[in-house]
Short mmCIF file of C-alpha atoms and ligand atoms in Angstrom, two decimals:
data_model
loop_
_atom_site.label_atom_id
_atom_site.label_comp_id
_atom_site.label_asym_id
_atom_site.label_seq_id
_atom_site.Cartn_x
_atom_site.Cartn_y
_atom_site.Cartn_z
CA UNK H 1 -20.63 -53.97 -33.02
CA UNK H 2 -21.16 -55.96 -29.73
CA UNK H 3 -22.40 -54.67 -26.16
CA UNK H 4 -18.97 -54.29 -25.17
CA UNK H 5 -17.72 -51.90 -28.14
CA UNK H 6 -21.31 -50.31 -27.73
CA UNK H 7 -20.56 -48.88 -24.47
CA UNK H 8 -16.50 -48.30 -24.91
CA UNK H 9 -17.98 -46.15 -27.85
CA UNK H 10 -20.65 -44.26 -26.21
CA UNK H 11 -18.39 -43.60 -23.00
CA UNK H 12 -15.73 -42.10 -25.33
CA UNK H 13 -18.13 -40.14 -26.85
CA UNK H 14 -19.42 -38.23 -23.68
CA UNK H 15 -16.02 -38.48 -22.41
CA UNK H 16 -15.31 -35.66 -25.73
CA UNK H 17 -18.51 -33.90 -24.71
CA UNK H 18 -17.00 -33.31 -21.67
CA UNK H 19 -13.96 -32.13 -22.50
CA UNK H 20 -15.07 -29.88 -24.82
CA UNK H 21 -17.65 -28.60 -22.43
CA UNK H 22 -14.68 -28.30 -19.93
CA UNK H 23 -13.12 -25.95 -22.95
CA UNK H 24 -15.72 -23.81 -23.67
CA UNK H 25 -16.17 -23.17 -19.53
CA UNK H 26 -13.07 -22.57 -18.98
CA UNK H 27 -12.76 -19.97 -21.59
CA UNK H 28 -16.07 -18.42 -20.44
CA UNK H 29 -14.52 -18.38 -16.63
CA UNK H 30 -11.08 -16.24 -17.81
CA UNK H 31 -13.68 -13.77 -19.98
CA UNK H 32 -15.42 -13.27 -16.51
CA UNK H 33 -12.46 -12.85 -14.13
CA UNK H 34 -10.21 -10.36 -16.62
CA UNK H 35 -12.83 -7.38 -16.46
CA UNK H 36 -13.09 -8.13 -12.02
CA UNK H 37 -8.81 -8.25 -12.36
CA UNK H 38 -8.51 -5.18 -14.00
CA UNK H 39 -10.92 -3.26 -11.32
CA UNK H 40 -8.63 -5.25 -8.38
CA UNK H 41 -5.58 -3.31 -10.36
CA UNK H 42 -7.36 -0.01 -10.58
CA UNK H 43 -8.17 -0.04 -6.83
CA UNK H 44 -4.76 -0.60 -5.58
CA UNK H 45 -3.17 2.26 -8.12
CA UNK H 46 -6.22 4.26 -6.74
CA UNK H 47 -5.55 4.07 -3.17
CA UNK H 48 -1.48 4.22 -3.91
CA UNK H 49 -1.68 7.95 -3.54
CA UNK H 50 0.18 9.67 -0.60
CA UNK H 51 -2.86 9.21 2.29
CA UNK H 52 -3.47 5.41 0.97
CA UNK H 53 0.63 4.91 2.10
CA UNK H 54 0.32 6.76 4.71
CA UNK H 55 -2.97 4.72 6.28
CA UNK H 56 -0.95 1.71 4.84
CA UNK H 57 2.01 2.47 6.91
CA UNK H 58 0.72 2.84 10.08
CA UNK H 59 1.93 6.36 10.30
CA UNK H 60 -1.32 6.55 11.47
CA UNK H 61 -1.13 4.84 14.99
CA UNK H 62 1.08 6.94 16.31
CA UNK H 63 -0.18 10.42 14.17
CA UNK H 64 -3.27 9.73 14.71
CA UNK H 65 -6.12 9.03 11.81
CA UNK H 66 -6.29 12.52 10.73
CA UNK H 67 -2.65 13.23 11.48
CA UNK H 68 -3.89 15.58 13.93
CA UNK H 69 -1.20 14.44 16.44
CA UNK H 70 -1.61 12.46 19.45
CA UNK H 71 0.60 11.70 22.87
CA UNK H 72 3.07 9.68 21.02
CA UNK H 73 3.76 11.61 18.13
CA UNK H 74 3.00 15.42 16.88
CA UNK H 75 1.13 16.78 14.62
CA UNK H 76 1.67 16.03 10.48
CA UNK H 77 0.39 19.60 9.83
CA UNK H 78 1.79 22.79 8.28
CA UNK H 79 4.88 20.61 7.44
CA UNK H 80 5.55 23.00 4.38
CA UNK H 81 6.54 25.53 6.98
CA UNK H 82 9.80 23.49 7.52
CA UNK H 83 10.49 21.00 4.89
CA UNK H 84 10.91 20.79 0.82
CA UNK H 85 10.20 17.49 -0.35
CA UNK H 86 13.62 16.13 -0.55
CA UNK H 87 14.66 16.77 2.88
CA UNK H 88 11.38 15.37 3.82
CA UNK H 89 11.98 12.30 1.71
CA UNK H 90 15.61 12.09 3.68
CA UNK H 91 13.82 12.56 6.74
CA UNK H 92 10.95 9.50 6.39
CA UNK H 93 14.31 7.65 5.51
CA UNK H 94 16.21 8.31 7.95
CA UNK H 95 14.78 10.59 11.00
CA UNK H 96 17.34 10.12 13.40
CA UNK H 97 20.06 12.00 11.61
CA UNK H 98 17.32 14.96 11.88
CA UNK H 99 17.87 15.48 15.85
CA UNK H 100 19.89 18.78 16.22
CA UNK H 101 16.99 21.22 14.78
CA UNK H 102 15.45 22.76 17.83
CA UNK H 103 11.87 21.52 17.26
CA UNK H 104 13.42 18.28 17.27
CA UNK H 105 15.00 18.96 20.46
CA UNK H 106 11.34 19.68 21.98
CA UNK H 107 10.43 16.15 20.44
CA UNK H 108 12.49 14.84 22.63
CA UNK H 109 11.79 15.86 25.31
CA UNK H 110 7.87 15.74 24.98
CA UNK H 111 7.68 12.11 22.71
CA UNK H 112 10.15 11.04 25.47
CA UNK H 113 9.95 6.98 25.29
CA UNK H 114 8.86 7.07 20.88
CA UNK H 115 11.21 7.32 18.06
CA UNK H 116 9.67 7.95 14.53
CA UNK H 117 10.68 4.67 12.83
CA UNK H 118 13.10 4.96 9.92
CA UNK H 119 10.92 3.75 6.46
CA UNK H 120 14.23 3.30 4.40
CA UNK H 121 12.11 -0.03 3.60
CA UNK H 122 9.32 2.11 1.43
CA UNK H 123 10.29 2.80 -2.32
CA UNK H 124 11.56 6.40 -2.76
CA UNK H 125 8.74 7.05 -5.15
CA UNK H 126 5.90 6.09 -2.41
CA UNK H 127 7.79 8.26 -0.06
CA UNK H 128 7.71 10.95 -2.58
CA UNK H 129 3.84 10.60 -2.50
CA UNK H 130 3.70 10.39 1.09
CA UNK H 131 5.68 13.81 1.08
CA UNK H 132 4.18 15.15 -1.61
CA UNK H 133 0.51 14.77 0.86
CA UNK H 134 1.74 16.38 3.53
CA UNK H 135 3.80 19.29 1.91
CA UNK H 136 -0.05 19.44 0.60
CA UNK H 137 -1.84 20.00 3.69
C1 HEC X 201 6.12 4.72 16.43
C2 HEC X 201 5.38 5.93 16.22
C3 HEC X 201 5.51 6.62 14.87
C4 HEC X 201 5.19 6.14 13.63
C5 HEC X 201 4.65 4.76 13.27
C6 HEC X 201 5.43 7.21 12.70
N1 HEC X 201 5.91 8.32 13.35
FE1 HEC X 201 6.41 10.07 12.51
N2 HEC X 201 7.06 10.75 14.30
C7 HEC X 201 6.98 10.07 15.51
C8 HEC X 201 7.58 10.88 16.57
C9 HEC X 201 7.70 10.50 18.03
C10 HEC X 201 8.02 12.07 15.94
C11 HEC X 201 8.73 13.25 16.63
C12 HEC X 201 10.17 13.33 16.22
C13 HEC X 201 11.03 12.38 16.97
O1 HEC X 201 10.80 12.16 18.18
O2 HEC X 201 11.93 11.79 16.35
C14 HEC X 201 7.69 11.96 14.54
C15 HEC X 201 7.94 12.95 13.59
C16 HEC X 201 7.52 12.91 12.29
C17 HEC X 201 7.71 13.98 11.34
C18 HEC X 201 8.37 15.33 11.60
C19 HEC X 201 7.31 16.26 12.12
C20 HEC X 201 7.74 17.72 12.06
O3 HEC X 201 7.22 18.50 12.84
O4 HEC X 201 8.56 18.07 11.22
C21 HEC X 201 7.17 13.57 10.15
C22 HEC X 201 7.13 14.34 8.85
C23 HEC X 201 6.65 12.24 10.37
N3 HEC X 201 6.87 11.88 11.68
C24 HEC X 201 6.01 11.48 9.40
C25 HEC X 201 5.66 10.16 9.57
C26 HEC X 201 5.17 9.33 8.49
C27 HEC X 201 4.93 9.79 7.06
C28 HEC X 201 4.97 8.09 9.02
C29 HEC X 201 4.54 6.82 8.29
C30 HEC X 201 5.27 6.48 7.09
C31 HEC X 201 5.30 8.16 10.44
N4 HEC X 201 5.72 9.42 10.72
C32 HEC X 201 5.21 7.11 11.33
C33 HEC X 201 6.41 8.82 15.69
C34 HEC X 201 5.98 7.99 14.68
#
């Protein structure tokens, strides 16, 4: 062999020990990152529950963090009192066809300037979750 094939021979050679190096890493990497991905998926289908949407949804800025009620909006308590969960469903959906019931009427007049937004956007089943929370409280 001369110098010259010496070297092309030896630079091949790591050249291999690098790609097989790069194989083995790689493979290593994916074994590492599939047990963090599965905890990233169980967080997310953790905090999907009905108070995770509604923090998500900003129901909150205008309920307030506890749903508690505040200026803007009333209270998200003793909701059983008035709704089942499909008419509550309806309602998230679409709350202005809901404006004829008295309490609604008081609403009105006392959230004067603030409409409760219409969350046709959410998927029925996270609205069903969201309902399902406060038919809960
Ligand atoms: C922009 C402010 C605002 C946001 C955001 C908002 N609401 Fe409302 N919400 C209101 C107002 C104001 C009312 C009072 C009814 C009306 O004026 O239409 C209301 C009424 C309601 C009612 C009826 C209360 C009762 O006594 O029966 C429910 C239930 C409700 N909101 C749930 C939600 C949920 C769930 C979310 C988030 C997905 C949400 N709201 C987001 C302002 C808001």
């Amino acid at each position: 062999m001369t110098n010259a094939q010496k070297w092309i021979a030896s630079f091949l050679g790591l050249f291999l020990v690098l790609l097989i190096l790069g194989k083995i890493t790689k493979k290593e990497d994916t074994a590492e990152s599939f047990p963090t991905m599965m905890g990233q998926m169980q967080e997310t289908t953790q905090s999907a529950n009905g108070l995770g949407l509604i923090k998500q949804s900003a129901c909150i800025t205008c309920h307030g963090s506890e749903l508690q009620g505040t200026k803007i909006a009333p209270a998200l308590s003793d909701l059983k009192k008035f709704w089942n969960r499909d008419k509550l469903i309806n309602y998230l959906r679409n709350p202005s066809s809901f404006g004829t019931d008295e309490r609604f009427v008081q609403y009105k007049e006392k959230y004067k300037n603030i409409v409760m937004p219409s969350y046709n956007n959410i998927d029925v089943k996270e609205l069903g979750k969201i309902a399902d929370y406060l038919l809960s409280k």
